[in-house]
Tab-separated table of C-alpha atoms in Angstrom:
chain	number	residue	atom	x	y	z
A	10	GLY	CA	-11.520	-20.193	-9.147
A	11	LEU	CA	-10.673	-16.713	-10.257
A	12	GLN	CA	-10.386	-13.909	-7.786
A	13	ALA	CA	-11.347	-11.050	-10.074
A	14	GLU	CA	-10.816	-7.363	-9.738
A	15	ARG	CA	-12.751	-4.694	-11.482
A	16	SER	CA	-13.401	-0.978	-11.137
A	17	GLN	CA	-14.659	1.915	-13.139
A	18	ALA	CA	-13.529	5.414	-12.465
A	19	CYS	CA	-14.572	8.966	-12.175
A	20	ARG	CA	-11.403	11.034	-12.018
A	21	CYS	CA	-8.955	8.165	-11.684
A	22	ALA	CA	-9.134	4.624	-10.384
A	23	CYS	CA	-7.003	1.525	-10.726
A	24	PHE	CA	-8.147	-2.054	-10.524
A	25	THR	CA	-5.348	-3.879	-8.745
A	26	PRO	CA	-4.626	-6.866	-6.480
A	27	ARG	CA	-4.988	-6.310	-2.743
A	28	ARG	CA	-1.531	-6.953	-1.414
A	29	THR	CA	0.362	-4.838	-3.922
A	30	LEU	CA	-1.306	-1.553	-3.000
A	31	SER	CA	0.004	0.595	-0.179
A	32	ALA	CA	-2.145	2.837	1.976
A	33	ARG	CA	-0.455	5.858	0.518
A	34	SER	CA	-1.143	4.880	-3.086
A	35	ALA	CA	-4.655	3.802	-2.142
A	36	ARG	CA	-5.519	7.404	-1.374
A	37	VAL	CA	-4.594	8.249	-4.920
A	38	LEU	CA	-6.320	5.371	-6.680
A	39	PRO	CA	-9.093	3.820	-4.605
A	40	SER	CA	-10.500	0.587	-5.955
A	41	VAL	CA	-13.193	-1.958	-5.141
A	42	HIS	CA	-14.405	-4.443	-2.575
A	43	PRO	CA	-13.037	-8.003	-2.886
A	44	LEU	CA	-15.984	-10.110	-3.921
A	45	ASP	CA	-15.655	-13.588	-5.340
A	46	ALA	CA	-18.657	-13.443	-7.675
A	47	PRO	CA	-17.993	-11.270	-10.766
A	48	ASP	CA	-21.660	-10.222	-10.987
A	49	HIS	CA	-21.497	-8.657	-7.527
A	50	ARG	CA	-18.355	-6.577	-7.805
A	51	MET	CA	-18.723	-2.943	-6.785
A	52	MET	CA	-17.348	0.153	-8.443
A	53	SER	CA	-15.630	3.095	-6.814
A	54	ALA	CA	-14.414	6.502	-7.828
A	55	ALA	CA	-11.632	8.738	-6.565
A	56	PRO	CA	-12.060	12.249	-5.242
A	57	ALA	CA	-9.883	15.076	-6.554
A	58	HIS	CA	-6.272	13.920	-6.402
A	59	PRO	CA	-3.672	15.313	-3.964
A	60	PRO	CA	-0.629	17.334	-5.071
A	61	PHE	CA	1.647	15.603	-7.541
A	62	SER	CA	4.469	15.448	-5.017
A	63	GLN	CA	2.304	13.133	-2.921
A	64	ARG	CA	1.139	11.085	-5.892
A	65	LEU	CA	4.702	10.591	-7.050
A	66	GLY	CA	5.678	9.172	-3.681
A	67	ALA	CA	3.270	6.224	-3.966
A	68	THR	CA	5.879	3.523	-4.573
A	69	LEU	CA	6.011	-0.119	-3.611
A	70	SER	CA	8.509	-2.855	-2.861
A	71	ASN	CA	7.851	-6.480	-3.724
A	72	SER	CA	9.913	-9.559	-4.457
A	73	PHE	CA	8.996	-12.708	-6.314
A	74	ARG	CA	10.477	-14.780	-9.087
A	75	ALA	CA	10.478	-13.481	-12.606
A	76	ARG	CA	7.686	-14.507	-14.937
A	77	ARG	CA	8.160	-15.756	-18.472
A	78	LEU	CA	8.991	-12.354	-19.942
A	79	THR	CA	12.422	-12.406	-18.301
A	80	LEU	CA	14.497	-15.591	-18.098
A	81	ASP	CA	15.713	-17.084	-14.835
A	82	GLY	CA	19.412	-17.445	-14.024
A	83	LEU	CA	20.505	-13.910	-14.887
A	84	ASP	CA	24.281	-13.799	-14.897
A	85	THR	CA	25.297	-10.215	-15.504
A	86	SER	CA	26.853	-8.457	-12.543
A	87	GLU	CA	24.741	-5.328	-12.764
A	88	ILE	CA	21.506	-7.274	-12.651
A	89	LYS	CA	22.709	-9.431	-9.758
A	90	GLU	CA	23.869	-6.415	-7.784
A	91	ALA	CA	20.549	-4.632	-8.292
A	92	ALA	CA	18.598	-7.729	-7.263
A	93	ALA	CA	20.802	-8.211	-4.193
A	94	LYS	CA	20.193	-4.643	-3.067
A	95	HIS	CA	16.482	-5.123	-3.570
A	96	GLU	CA	16.451	-8.355	-1.548
A	97	GLU	CA	18.474	-6.692	1.221
A	98	HIS	CA	15.854	-3.946	1.397
A	99	GLU	CA	13.071	-6.552	1.457
A	100	ALA	CA	14.772	-8.375	4.330
A	101	ARG	CA	14.557	-5.224	6.466
A	102	GLU	CA	10.857	-4.767	5.746
A	103	PRO	CA	8.145	-6.606	7.711
A	104	LYS	CA	6.523	-9.455	5.802
A	105	ALA	CA	2.960	-8.202	5.911
A	106	ARG	CA	1.431	-10.177	3.071
A	107	SER	CA	0.944	-13.692	1.838
A	108	ARG	CA	1.647	-14.700	-1.750
A	109	LYS	CA	-1.188	-17.173	-1.955
A	110	MET	CA	-3.985	-14.972	-3.289
A	111	SER	CA	-4.485	-11.590	-4.941
A	112	LEU	CA	-7.654	-9.673	-4.174
A	113	SER	CA	-8.958	-6.174	-4.689
A	114	PRO	CA	-8.535	-3.784	-1.756
A	115	GLU	CA	-11.429	-2.730	0.462
A	116	MET	CA	-10.773	0.962	0.088
A	117	THR	CA	-13.934	2.677	-1.094
A	118	SER	CA	-15.258	3.569	2.340
A	119	ARG	CA	-11.818	3.912	3.955
A	120	TRP	CA	-10.082	6.191	1.488
A	121	ALA	CA	-12.919	7.776	-0.467
A	122	PRO	CA	-16.017	7.887	1.758
A	123	SER	CA	-17.525	10.747	-0.253
A	124	ALA	CA	-16.485	9.482	-3.703
A	125	GLN	CA	-19.109	9.660	-6.401
A	126	ALA	CA	-20.255	6.302	-7.716
A	127	ALA	CA	-18.591	5.528	-11.025
A	128	GLU	CA	-21.883	4.333	-12.499
A	129	GLU	CA	-23.010	7.961	-12.560
A	130	LEU	CA	-20.356	8.746	-15.192
A	131	PHE	CA	-19.537	5.395	-16.767
A	132	PRO	CA	-22.383	2.905	-16.411
A	133	LYS	CA	-21.233	-0.707	-16.231
A	134	THR	CA	-22.946	-1.236	-19.578
A	135	VAL	CA	-20.602	1.335	-21.151
A	136	VAL	CA	-17.222	0.646	-19.508
A	137	GLY	CA	-16.269	-2.792	-18.233
A	138	THR	CA	-12.986	-3.705	-16.524
A	139	PHE	CA	-11.683	-7.002	-15.236
A	140	SER	CA	-8.322	-8.265	-13.956
A	141	CYS	CA	-7.380	-11.694	-12.635
A	142	HIS	CA	-4.111	-13.079	-11.339
A	143	GLY	CA	-2.202	-15.804	-13.134
A	144	THR	CA	-1.431	-19.314	-11.933
A	145	GLU	CA	1.533	-21.663	-12.039
A	146	PRO	CA	2.094	-25.376	-11.375
A	147	SER	CA	2.277	-26.453	-7.745
A	148	ARG	CA	3.333	-29.639	-5.987
A	149	ARG	CA	-0.226	-30.880	-6.286
A	150	PRO	CA	-1.075	-31.851	-9.876
A	151	GLY	CA	-4.234	-30.173	-11.055
A	152	ALA	CA	-4.132	-27.623	-8.224
A	153	PRO	CA	-2.232	-24.623	-9.620
A	154	ALA	CA	-0.861	-21.983	-7.271
A	155	ALA	CA	-1.980	-18.378	-7.590
A	156	LYS	CA	0.568	-15.770	-8.626
A	157	ILE	CA	0.594	-12.161	-7.506
A	158	ASN	CA	-1.046	-10.056	-10.185
A	159	GLN	CA	1.473	-7.825	-11.948
A	160	ASP	CA	-1.130	-6.247	-14.228
A	161	ARG	CA	-2.745	-2.871	-13.642
A	162	GLY	CA	-5.638	-1.157	-15.381
A	163	MET	CA	-6.773	2.441	-15.198
A	164	VAL	CA	-9.735	4.597	-16.178
A	165	SER	CA	-9.693	8.367	-15.610
A	166	TYR	CA	-12.560	10.750	-16.338
A	167	PRO	CA	-12.914	13.657	-16.681
A	168	PHE	CA	-9.253	13.953	-17.577
A	169	ALA	CA	-7.286	17.101	-16.787
A	170	GLY	CA	-10.527	18.847	-15.897
A	171	ASN	CA	-11.923	18.367	-19.401
A	172	ASP	CA	-15.330	16.707	-19.723
A	173	ALA	CA	-14.479	15.858	-23.339
A	174	ALA	CA	-11.337	13.919	-22.358
A	175	ALA	CA	-10.805	10.498	-20.784
A	176	LEU	CA	-7.856	8.177	-20.228
A	177	PHE	CA	-7.885	4.377	-20.427
A	178	ALA	CA	-4.767	2.275	-19.814
A	179	CYS	CA	-3.384	-1.200	-19.260
A	180	PHE	CA	0.003	-2.077	-17.734
A	181	ASP	CA	1.593	-5.540	-17.552
A	182	GLY	CA	4.569	-5.777	-15.215
A	183	HIS	CA	7.336	-8.371	-15.428
A	184	GLY	CA	10.449	-9.366	-13.527
A	185	LEU	CA	11.386	-9.286	-9.863
A	186	SER	CA	9.444	-6.089	-9.147
A	187	GLY	CA	6.908	-6.237	-11.940
A	188	ASP	CA	3.916	-5.332	-9.793
A	189	SER	CA	5.805	-2.419	-8.244
A	190	CYS	CA	6.750	-1.148	-11.696
A	191	SER	CA	3.231	-1.332	-13.091
A	192	GLN	CA	1.783	0.276	-9.958
A	193	PHE	CA	4.288	3.137	-10.005
A	194	VAL	CA	3.727	3.752	-13.702
A	195	ALA	CA	-0.064	3.651	-13.364
A	196	ASN	CA	0.119	6.250	-10.588
A	197	THR	CA	2.731	8.494	-12.128
A	198	LEU	CA	1.901	8.461	-15.822
A	199	GLN	CA	-1.623	9.771	-15.470
A	200	ALA	CA	-0.460	12.468	-13.061
A	201	LEU	CA	2.373	13.701	-15.278
A	202	LEU	CA	0.269	13.541	-18.437
A	203	GLU	CA	-2.500	15.518	-16.791
A	204	ASP	CA	0.003	18.256	-15.918
A	205	HIS	CA	1.719	18.343	-19.321
A	206	PRO	CA	1.452	21.844	-20.824
A	207	ALA	CA	0.972	20.514	-24.374
A	208	LEU	CA	-1.651	17.893	-23.502
A	209	PHE	CA	-4.468	19.346	-25.576
A	210	GLU	CA	-2.420	21.225	-28.200
A	211	GLU	CA	0.082	18.439	-28.996
A	212	PRO	CA	-1.179	15.216	-27.396
A	213	GLU	CA	1.246	12.990	-29.318
A	214	ARG	CA	4.234	14.931	-27.991
A	215	ALA	CA	2.748	15.021	-24.505
A	216	LEU	CA	2.353	11.243	-24.479
A	217	LYS	CA	5.880	10.564	-25.744
A	218	GLU	CA	7.538	12.951	-23.320
A	219	THR	CA	5.479	11.647	-20.413
A	220	PHE	CA	6.391	8.000	-21.080
A	221	VAL	CA	10.089	8.847	-21.213
A	222	ARG	CA	9.908	10.966	-18.060
A	223	VAL	CA	8.065	8.250	-16.143
A	224	ASP	CA	10.798	5.794	-17.137
A	225	GLU	CA	13.431	8.167	-15.779
A	226	LEU	CA	11.537	8.590	-12.516
A	227	LEU	CA	11.064	4.844	-12.152
A	228	GLU	CA	14.819	4.318	-12.440
A	229	GLY	CA	15.296	6.624	-9.471
A	230	GLN	CA	13.068	4.586	-7.135
A	231	ALA	CA	15.456	2.980	-4.648
A	232	THR	CA	12.873	0.482	-3.413
A	233	ILE	CA	12.020	-0.906	-6.863
A	234	GLU	CA	14.377	-3.204	-8.781
A	235	THR	CA	14.253	-1.843	-12.336
A	236	SER	CA	17.376	-3.316	-13.893
A	237	SER	CA	15.543	-6.439	-15.064
A	238	SER	CA	11.984	-5.486	-14.075
A	239	GLY	CA	9.583	-3.281	-15.975
A	240	THR	CA	6.137	-2.955	-17.466
A	241	THR	CA	4.278	-2.553	-20.690
A	242	ALA	CA	2.066	0.514	-21.070
A	243	THR	CA	-0.803	0.897	-23.497
A	244	VAL	CA	-2.581	4.201	-22.973
A	245	VAL	CA	-5.585	5.477	-24.921
A	246	LEU	CA	-6.262	9.183	-24.540
A	247	LEU	CA	-9.674	10.299	-25.813
A	248	ILE	CA	-9.974	13.996	-26.601
A	249	GLU	CA	-13.085	15.367	-28.295
A	250	GLY	CA	-13.714	12.335	-30.483
A	251	THR	CA	-10.097	11.462	-31.309
A	252	LEU	CA	-8.193	8.513	-29.859
A	253	TYR	CA	-4.471	8.945	-29.240
A	254	THR	CA	-2.949	5.548	-28.452
A	255	ALA	CA	0.560	5.327	-26.986
A	256	CYS	CA	2.171	1.940	-26.491
A	257	VAL	CA	5.354	0.278	-25.306
A	258	GLY	CA	5.452	-3.507	-25.011
A	259	ASP	CA	2.829	-6.048	-25.992
A	260	SER	CA	-0.361	-4.985	-24.281
A	261	ARG	CA	-2.731	-4.022	-27.095
A	262	ALA	CA	-5.543	-1.632	-27.946
A	263	VAL	CA	-8.071	-2.679	-30.602
A	264	ILE	CA	-11.012	-0.760	-32.013
A	265	ALA	CA	-13.954	-2.634	-33.503
A	266	SER	CA	-16.161	-1.043	-36.147
A	267	ASN	CA	-19.435	-2.139	-37.688
A	268	GLY	CA	-18.974	-3.925	-40.989
A	269	ARG	CA	-21.100	-3.851	-44.116
A	270	ARG	CA	-23.151	-6.888	-43.128
A	271	LYS	CA	-25.510	-6.831	-40.180
A	272	GLY	CA	-23.745	-8.073	-37.073
A	273	GLN	CA	-20.303	-7.957	-38.686
A	274	VAL	CA	-17.472	-6.198	-36.880
A	275	VAL	CA	-14.050	-5.297	-38.220
A	276	ALA	CA	-11.107	-5.141	-35.817
A	277	ARG	CA	-8.248	-2.694	-36.215
A	278	ASP	CA	-5.184	-2.607	-33.979
A	279	LEU	CA	-4.468	0.839	-32.561
A	280	SER	CA	-1.103	-0.338	-31.216
A	281	ARG	CA	1.682	-2.638	-32.341
A	282	ASP	CA	3.123	-5.435	-30.206
A	283	HIS	CA	6.784	-4.568	-29.750
A	284	LYS	CA	8.512	-7.852	-30.457
A	285	PRO	CA	12.334	-7.765	-30.688
A	286	ASP	CA	12.382	-9.570	-34.048
A	287	LEU	CA	10.332	-6.911	-35.846
A	288	PRO	CA	12.715	-5.602	-38.542
A	289	ASP	CA	12.834	-1.978	-37.370
A	290	GLU	CA	12.995	-2.900	-33.688
A	291	HIS	CA	15.710	-5.499	-34.330
A	292	ALA	CA	17.727	-2.980	-36.370
A	293	ARG	CA	17.645	-0.404	-33.561
A	294	ILE	CA	18.752	-2.918	-30.929
A	295	LYS	CA	21.511	-4.298	-33.150
A	296	LYS	CA	22.749	-0.784	-33.934
A	297	ARG	CA	23.038	-0.052	-30.210
A	298	GLY	CA	25.081	-3.202	-29.579
A	299	GLY	CA	22.327	-5.533	-28.411
A	300	PHE	CA	21.506	-9.071	-29.500
A	301	VAL	CA	18.172	-10.648	-30.401
A	302	SER	CA	17.613	-14.387	-30.274
A	303	PRO	CA	15.245	-15.928	-32.828
A	304	PRO	CA	11.892	-17.322	-31.666
A	305	GLU	CA	12.144	-20.806	-30.157
A	306	ASP	CA	10.985	-23.830	-32.135
A	307	TRP	CA	8.446	-24.605	-29.412
A	308	GLY	CA	6.847	-21.190	-29.799
A	309	GLY	CA	8.902	-19.136	-27.363
A	310	PRO	CA	9.365	-15.473	-28.291
A	311	ALA	CA	12.394	-13.659	-29.641
A	312	ARG	CA	14.332	-12.042	-26.792
A	313	VAL	CA	16.773	-9.185	-26.184
A	314	TYR	CA	20.195	-9.986	-24.696
A	315	LEU	CA	23.258	-8.064	-23.591
A	316	ASP	CA	25.681	-10.623	-25.037
A	317	PRO	CA	26.020	-12.816	-28.136
A	318	HIS	CA	25.762	-15.981	-26.034
A	319	PHE	CA	22.176	-15.108	-25.097
A	320	THR	CA	22.694	-15.379	-21.336
A	321	ALA	CA	20.788	-12.372	-19.963
A	322	PRO	CA	18.335	-10.826	-19.519
A	323	GLY	CA	16.125	-12.355	-22.225
A	324	LEU	CA	13.501	-9.607	-22.424
A	325	ALA	CA	10.674	-10.590	-24.760
A	326	MET	CA	9.855	-7.052	-25.919
A	327	SER	CA	11.753	-4.233	-27.578
A	328	ARG	CA	10.087	-1.325	-25.755
A	329	SER	CA	9.112	-1.007	-22.123
A	330	ILE	CA	9.147	1.241	-19.086
A	331	GLY	CA	11.844	-0.063	-16.749
A	332	ASP	CA	14.284	-2.844	-17.767
A	333	HIS	CA	17.133	-0.362	-17.424
A	334	ALA	CA	19.868	-2.940	-17.915
A	335	VAL	CA	18.963	-3.046	-21.606
A	336	LYS	CA	18.105	0.597	-22.189
A	337	ARG	CA	21.626	1.280	-23.446
A	338	ILE	CA	21.227	-1.365	-26.160
A	339	GLY	CA	18.103	0.065	-27.713
A	340	VAL	CA	15.163	-1.044	-25.570
A	341	THR	CA	13.321	2.253	-25.360
A	342	ALA	CA	10.536	3.739	-23.285
A	343	GLU	CA	9.476	6.071	-26.094
A	344	PRO	CA	6.051	4.919	-27.280
A	345	GLU	CA	4.652	4.628	-30.739
A	346	VAL	CA	1.610	6.898	-30.947
A	347	THR	CA	-1.292	6.433	-33.353
A	348	THR	CA	-4.277	8.695	-33.996
A	349	HIS	CA	-7.818	7.595	-34.809
A	350	LYS	CA	-10.768	9.918	-35.401
A	351	LEU	CA	-13.920	8.223	-34.173
A	352	THR	CA	-16.751	7.701	-36.641
A	353	ALA	CA	-20.361	6.577	-36.308
A	354	ASP	CA	-19.283	3.049	-37.324
A	355	ASP	CA	-16.868	2.627	-34.394
A	356	ALA	CA	-18.596	0.315	-31.918
A	357	PHE	CA	-16.189	-0.417	-29.071
A	358	LEU	CA	-12.627	-0.421	-27.830
A	359	VAL	CA	-10.732	-3.271	-26.156
A	360	ILE	CA	-7.504	-2.669	-24.227
A	361	ALA	CA	-5.867	-5.744	-22.724
A	362	SER	CA	-2.644	-7.320	-21.531
A	363	ASP	CA	-1.086	-10.202	-23.447
A	364	GLY	CA	-2.962	-12.582	-21.189
A	365	VAL	CA	-5.805	-11.983	-23.636
A	366	TRP	CA	-3.836	-11.690	-26.875
A	367	GLU	CA	-1.522	-14.677	-26.352
A	368	PHE	CA	-4.117	-17.095	-27.743
A	369	LEU	CA	-6.856	-14.809	-29.079
A	370	ALA	CA	-6.357	-12.703	-32.203
A	371	SER	CA	-7.806	-9.202	-32.435
A	372	ASP	CA	-10.559	-10.204	-34.862
A	373	VAL	CA	-11.537	-13.159	-32.669
A	374	VAL	CA	-11.838	-10.886	-29.652
A	375	ALA	CA	-13.935	-8.361	-31.586
A	376	THR	CA	-16.273	-11.089	-32.836
A	377	LEU	CA	-16.615	-12.483	-29.312
A	378	VAL	CA	-17.258	-9.129	-27.627
A	379	ALA	CA	-19.710	-7.607	-30.124
A	380	PRO	CA	-22.841	-9.713	-29.390
A	381	LEU	CA	-22.102	-9.792	-25.664
A	382	LEU	CA	-21.778	-6.024	-25.580
A	383	ALA	CA	-25.029	-5.576	-27.493
A	384	LYS	CA	-26.934	-7.969	-25.253
A	385	GLY	CA	-25.445	-7.517	-21.778
A	386	GLY	CA	-23.225	-4.431	-21.850
A	387	ALA	CA	-19.515	-3.771	-21.400
A	388	THR	CA	-19.053	-5.452	-18.023
A	389	VAL	CA	-20.676	-8.688	-19.159
A	390	ALA	CA	-18.636	-8.639	-22.376
A	391	CYS	CA	-15.395	-7.983	-20.481
A	392	THR	CA	-16.085	-10.774	-17.997
A	393	LYS	CA	-16.842	-13.284	-20.743
A	394	LEU	CA	-13.708	-12.234	-22.617
A	395	ILE	CA	-11.575	-12.986	-19.563
A	396	GLU	CA	-13.311	-16.331	-19.111
A	397	ARG	CA	-12.574	-17.226	-22.740
A	398	ALA	CA	-8.927	-16.187	-22.404
A	399	THR	CA	-8.644	-18.257	-19.217
A	400	ALA	CA	-10.023	-21.306	-20.995
A	401	GLU	CA	-7.482	-20.873	-23.802
A	402	TRP	CA	-4.613	-20.737	-21.312
A	403	ARG	CA	-5.870	-23.889	-19.616
A	404	LYS	CA	-6.115	-25.684	-22.944
A	405	GLU	CA	-2.689	-24.590	-24.187
A	406	GLU	CA	-0.613	-24.354	-20.998
A	407	GLY	CA	-2.345	-26.474	-18.367
A	408	ASP	CA	-1.650	-25.156	-14.876
A	409	TYR	CA	0.233	-22.071	-16.080
A	410	ARG	CA	-1.734	-18.901	-16.811
A	411	ASP	CA	-0.527	-15.363	-17.266
A	412	ASP	CA	-2.206	-12.460	-15.502
A	413	ILE	CA	-5.156	-11.297	-17.592
A	414	THR	CA	-6.511	-7.748	-17.651
A	415	ALA	CA	-8.984	-6.137	-20.027
A	416	LEU	CA	-11.062	-3.024	-20.538
A	417	VAL	CA	-14.080	-2.953	-22.855
A	418	ILE	CA	-15.379	0.522	-23.726
A	419	LYS	CA	-18.576	1.004	-25.684
A	420	LEU	CA	-18.421	3.892	-28.158
A	421	PRO	CA	-19.333	6.678	-27.851
A	422	CYS	CA	-18.565	6.519	-24.142
A	423	LEU	CA	-18.575	10.103	-22.889
A	424	PRO	CA	-21.713	11.730	-21.554
A	425	THR	CA	-23.341	14.223	-23.890
A	426	THR	CA	-25.035	17.434	-22.867
């Protein structure tokens, strides 16, 4: 069955798997109790965060084989050298965790004993979050093995001390240190963005500069392999009724609005999946000396390579945070930023990793979520969305399933006075 993680946040909270979160980072982003039954998960909220110098130090070190976003058998020297250094560091560290399961950490009482309950700011009917680890084939047919969850999700409110501002985000890590990358970015991005001097005057510029700076800081983390590891980042910043959506990679934000007919909803993408074969993305990579393979006949994605023989690294996105081996050939951490002014017709927002979008189109997701949200609230809708995505993976891929993370936010979501 699924071991699911979910949290909702006052100030800032991540929903993450148990064994990828250090004690130090837990103080920054406390999460929830590990409970098997989705209906009994508990929410937690973080107290005021410590100085940024402490938040920035919350880094992790993990090692496991690359997922589908990056091909196996990398044969460039710089990638091999980086991976070897990472493995040497791992060998010196005590092996304190198993790779069998991924659960939420029991941190509410340990790290935030006086934290305010998240329901007091975001009721579970208004904001729902859910993350589950992926699976892969094992030696026992029909008994897939659990993978460590490389996804992260984040909700922060009030943001930067502003009751009219909130931050929602989804990160999907990939590669050798994918969970370390997504964890570092989840911690660091919200902290840097909150401190950006132009946050409220020029939010688009603040988002772009913050993404690029986080990428630079990630590259400097000696304990995280970032040459062929990285993460997507889809961040929705809500300020006084306007959504600013910044995205790199293929996690997606979708807004659903009420249609003309009763019960009809219309989905609109607030972000664009950054596939390497998109004409403008392909042109940038080609101009910088990179190579893009065409999509595979069996449905595999277009990929970015360092050489014309398509040997490495095979990154299936044109923008990301991390993946520094291909930064010089046009894979950028600068996000595309869109702006959307909320109207009375806007019903809800869905932010999710490609574990949802791989087999479910935006309009399908909106149609699925709308009646569930109206009847049971955001948490019920989010849970059912994950269950539907899981069923699609089982039908299409058998024992393989990507990590799946989603946030469902009912609009308007901020408390009114």
